[in-house]
PDB file of C-alpha atoms in Angstrom:
ATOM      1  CA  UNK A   1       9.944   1.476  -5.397  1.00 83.00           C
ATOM      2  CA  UNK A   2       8.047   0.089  -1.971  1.00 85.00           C
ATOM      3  CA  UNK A   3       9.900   2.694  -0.093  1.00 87.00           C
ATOM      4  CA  UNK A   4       8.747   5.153  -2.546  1.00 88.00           C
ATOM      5  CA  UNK A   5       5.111   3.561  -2.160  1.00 86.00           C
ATOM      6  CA  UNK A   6       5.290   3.518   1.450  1.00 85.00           C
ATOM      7  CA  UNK A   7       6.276   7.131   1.369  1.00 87.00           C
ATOM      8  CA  UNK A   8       2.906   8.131  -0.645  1.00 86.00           C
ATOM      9  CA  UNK A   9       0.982   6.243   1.068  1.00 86.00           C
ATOM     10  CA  UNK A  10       1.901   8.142   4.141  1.00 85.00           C
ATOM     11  CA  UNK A  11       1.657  11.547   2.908  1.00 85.00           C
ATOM     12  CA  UNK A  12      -1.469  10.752   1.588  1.00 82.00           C
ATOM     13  CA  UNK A  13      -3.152   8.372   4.163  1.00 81.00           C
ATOM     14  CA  UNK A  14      -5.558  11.500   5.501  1.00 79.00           C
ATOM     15  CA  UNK A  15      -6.769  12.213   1.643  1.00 76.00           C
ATOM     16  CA  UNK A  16      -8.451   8.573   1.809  1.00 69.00           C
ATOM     17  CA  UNK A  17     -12.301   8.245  -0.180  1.00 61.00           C
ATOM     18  CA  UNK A  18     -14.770   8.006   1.702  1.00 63.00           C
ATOM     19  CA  UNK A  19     -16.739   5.004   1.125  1.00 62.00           C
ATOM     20  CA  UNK A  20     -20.558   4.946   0.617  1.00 64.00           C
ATOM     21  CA  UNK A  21     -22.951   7.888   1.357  1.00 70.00           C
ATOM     22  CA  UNK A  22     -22.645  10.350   4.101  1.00 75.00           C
ATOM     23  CA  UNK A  23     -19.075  11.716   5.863  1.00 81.00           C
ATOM     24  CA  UNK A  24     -17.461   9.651   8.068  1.00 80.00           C
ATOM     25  CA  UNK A  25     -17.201  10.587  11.354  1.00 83.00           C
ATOM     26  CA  UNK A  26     -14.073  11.700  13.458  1.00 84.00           C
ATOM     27  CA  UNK A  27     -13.611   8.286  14.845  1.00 89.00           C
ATOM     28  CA  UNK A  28     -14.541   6.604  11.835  1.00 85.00           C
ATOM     29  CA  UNK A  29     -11.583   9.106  10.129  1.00 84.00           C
ATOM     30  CA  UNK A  30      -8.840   7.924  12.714  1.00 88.00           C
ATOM     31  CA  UNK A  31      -9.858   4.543  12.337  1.00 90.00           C
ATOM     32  CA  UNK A  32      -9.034   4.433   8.876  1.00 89.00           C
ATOM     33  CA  UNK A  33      -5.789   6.142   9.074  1.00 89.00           C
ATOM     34  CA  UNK A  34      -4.684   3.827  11.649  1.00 92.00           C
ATOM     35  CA  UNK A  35      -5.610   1.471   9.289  1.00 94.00           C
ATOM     36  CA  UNK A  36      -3.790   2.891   5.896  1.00 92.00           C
ATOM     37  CA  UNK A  37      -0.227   3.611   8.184  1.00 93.00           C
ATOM     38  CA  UNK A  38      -0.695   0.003   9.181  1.00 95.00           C
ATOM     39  CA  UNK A  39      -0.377  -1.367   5.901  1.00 94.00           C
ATOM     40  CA  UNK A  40       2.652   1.633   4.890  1.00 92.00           C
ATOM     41  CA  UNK A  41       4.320  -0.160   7.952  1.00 94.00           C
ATOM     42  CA  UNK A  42       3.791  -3.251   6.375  1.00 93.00           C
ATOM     43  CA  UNK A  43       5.174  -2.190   2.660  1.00 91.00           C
ATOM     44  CA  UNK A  44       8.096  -0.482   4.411  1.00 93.00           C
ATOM     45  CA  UNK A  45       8.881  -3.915   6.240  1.00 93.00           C
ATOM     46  CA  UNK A  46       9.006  -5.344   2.707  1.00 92.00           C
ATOM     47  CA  UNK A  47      11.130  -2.868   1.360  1.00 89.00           C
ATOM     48  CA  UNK A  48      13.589  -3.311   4.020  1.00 86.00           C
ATOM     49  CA  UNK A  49      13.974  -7.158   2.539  1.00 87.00           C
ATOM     50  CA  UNK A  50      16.537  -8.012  -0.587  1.00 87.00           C
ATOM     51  CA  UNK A  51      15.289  -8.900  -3.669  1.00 84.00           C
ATOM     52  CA  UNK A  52      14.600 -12.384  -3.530  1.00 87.00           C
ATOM     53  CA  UNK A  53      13.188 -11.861  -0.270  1.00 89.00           C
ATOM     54  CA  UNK A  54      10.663  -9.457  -1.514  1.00 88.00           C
ATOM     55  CA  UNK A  55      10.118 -11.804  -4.325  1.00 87.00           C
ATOM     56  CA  UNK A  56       8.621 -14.636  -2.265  1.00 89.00           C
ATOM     57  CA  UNK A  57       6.226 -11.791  -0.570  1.00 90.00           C
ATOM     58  CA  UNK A  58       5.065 -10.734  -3.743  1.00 89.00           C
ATOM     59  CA  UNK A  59       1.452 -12.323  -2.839  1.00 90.00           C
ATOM     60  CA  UNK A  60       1.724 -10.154   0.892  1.00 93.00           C
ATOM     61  CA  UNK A  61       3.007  -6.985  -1.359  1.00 91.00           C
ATOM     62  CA  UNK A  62      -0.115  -7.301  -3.733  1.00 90.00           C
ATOM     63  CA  UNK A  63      -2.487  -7.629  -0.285  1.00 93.00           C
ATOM     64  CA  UNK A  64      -1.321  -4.690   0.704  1.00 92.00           C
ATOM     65  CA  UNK A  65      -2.153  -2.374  -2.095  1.00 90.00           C
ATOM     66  CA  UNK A  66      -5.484  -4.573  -2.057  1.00 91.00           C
ATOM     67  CA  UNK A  67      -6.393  -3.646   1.326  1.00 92.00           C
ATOM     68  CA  UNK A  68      -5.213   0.050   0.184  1.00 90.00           C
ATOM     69  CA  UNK A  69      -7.782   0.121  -1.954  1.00 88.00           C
ATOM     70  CA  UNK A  70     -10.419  -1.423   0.487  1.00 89.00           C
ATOM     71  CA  UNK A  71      -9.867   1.678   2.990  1.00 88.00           C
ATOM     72  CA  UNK A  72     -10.013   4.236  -0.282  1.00 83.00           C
ATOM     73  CA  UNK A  73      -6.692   4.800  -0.915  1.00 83.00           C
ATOM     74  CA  UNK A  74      -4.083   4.092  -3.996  1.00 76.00           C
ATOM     75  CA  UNK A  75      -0.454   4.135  -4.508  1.00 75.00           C
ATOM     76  CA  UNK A  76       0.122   5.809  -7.958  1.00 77.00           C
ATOM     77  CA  UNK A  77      -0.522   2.879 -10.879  1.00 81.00           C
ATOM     78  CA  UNK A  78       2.522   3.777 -12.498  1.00 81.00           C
ATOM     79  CA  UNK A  79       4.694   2.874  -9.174  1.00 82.00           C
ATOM     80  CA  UNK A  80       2.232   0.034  -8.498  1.00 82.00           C
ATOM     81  CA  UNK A  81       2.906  -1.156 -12.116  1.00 84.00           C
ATOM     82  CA  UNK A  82       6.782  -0.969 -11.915  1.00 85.00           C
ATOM     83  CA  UNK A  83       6.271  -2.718  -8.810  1.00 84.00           C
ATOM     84  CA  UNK A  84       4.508  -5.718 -10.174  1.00 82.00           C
ATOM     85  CA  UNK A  85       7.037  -5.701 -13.690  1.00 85.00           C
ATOM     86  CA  UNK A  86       9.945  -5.766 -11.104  1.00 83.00           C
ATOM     87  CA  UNK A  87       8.355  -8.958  -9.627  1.00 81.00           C
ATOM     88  CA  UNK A  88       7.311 -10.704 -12.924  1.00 81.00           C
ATOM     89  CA  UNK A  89      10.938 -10.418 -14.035  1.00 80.00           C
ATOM     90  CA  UNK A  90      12.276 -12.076 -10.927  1.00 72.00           C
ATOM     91  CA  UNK A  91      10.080 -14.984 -11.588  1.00 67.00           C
ATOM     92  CA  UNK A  92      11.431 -15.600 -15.038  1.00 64.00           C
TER      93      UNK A  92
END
């Protein structure tokens, strides 16, 4: 699921929201996909992990898809909620 994540992310780091008024500006637009491939590299580092592994990143993981969110972009909530079941499970 965080490779399929990752691989969303990716494809869809250039379709970021903008964020307040006005368009950003070409620089401003690479910025921020530098930015949203960062944090795919980071998700596909996790991936890359086992389970249990993962597990004890799970606060890292949930960054991730905060700071996603920060530069206007989302992972689908369905993924992002399998995600986060797959974790609460492990902890029980």
């Amino acid at each position: 699921m965080l490779r399929k994540a990752t691989t969303i992310v990716r494809e869809d780091s250039a379709n970021f929201v903008r964020n307040g008024a006005g368009w950003p500006t070409q620089v401003e637009i690479a910025a921020r996909h530098k930015d949203i491939i960062a944090q795919a590299d980071l998700l596909e580092s996790f991936a890359g992990d086992s389970f249990p592994t993962i597990a004890r990143h799970q606060l890292a993981i949930e960054d991730v898809f905060a700071n996603l969110r920060q530069l206007g972009l989302r992972a689908p909530d369905a993924l992002v909620s399998g995600i986060a079941f797959a974790l609460s499970v492990f902890d029980r």
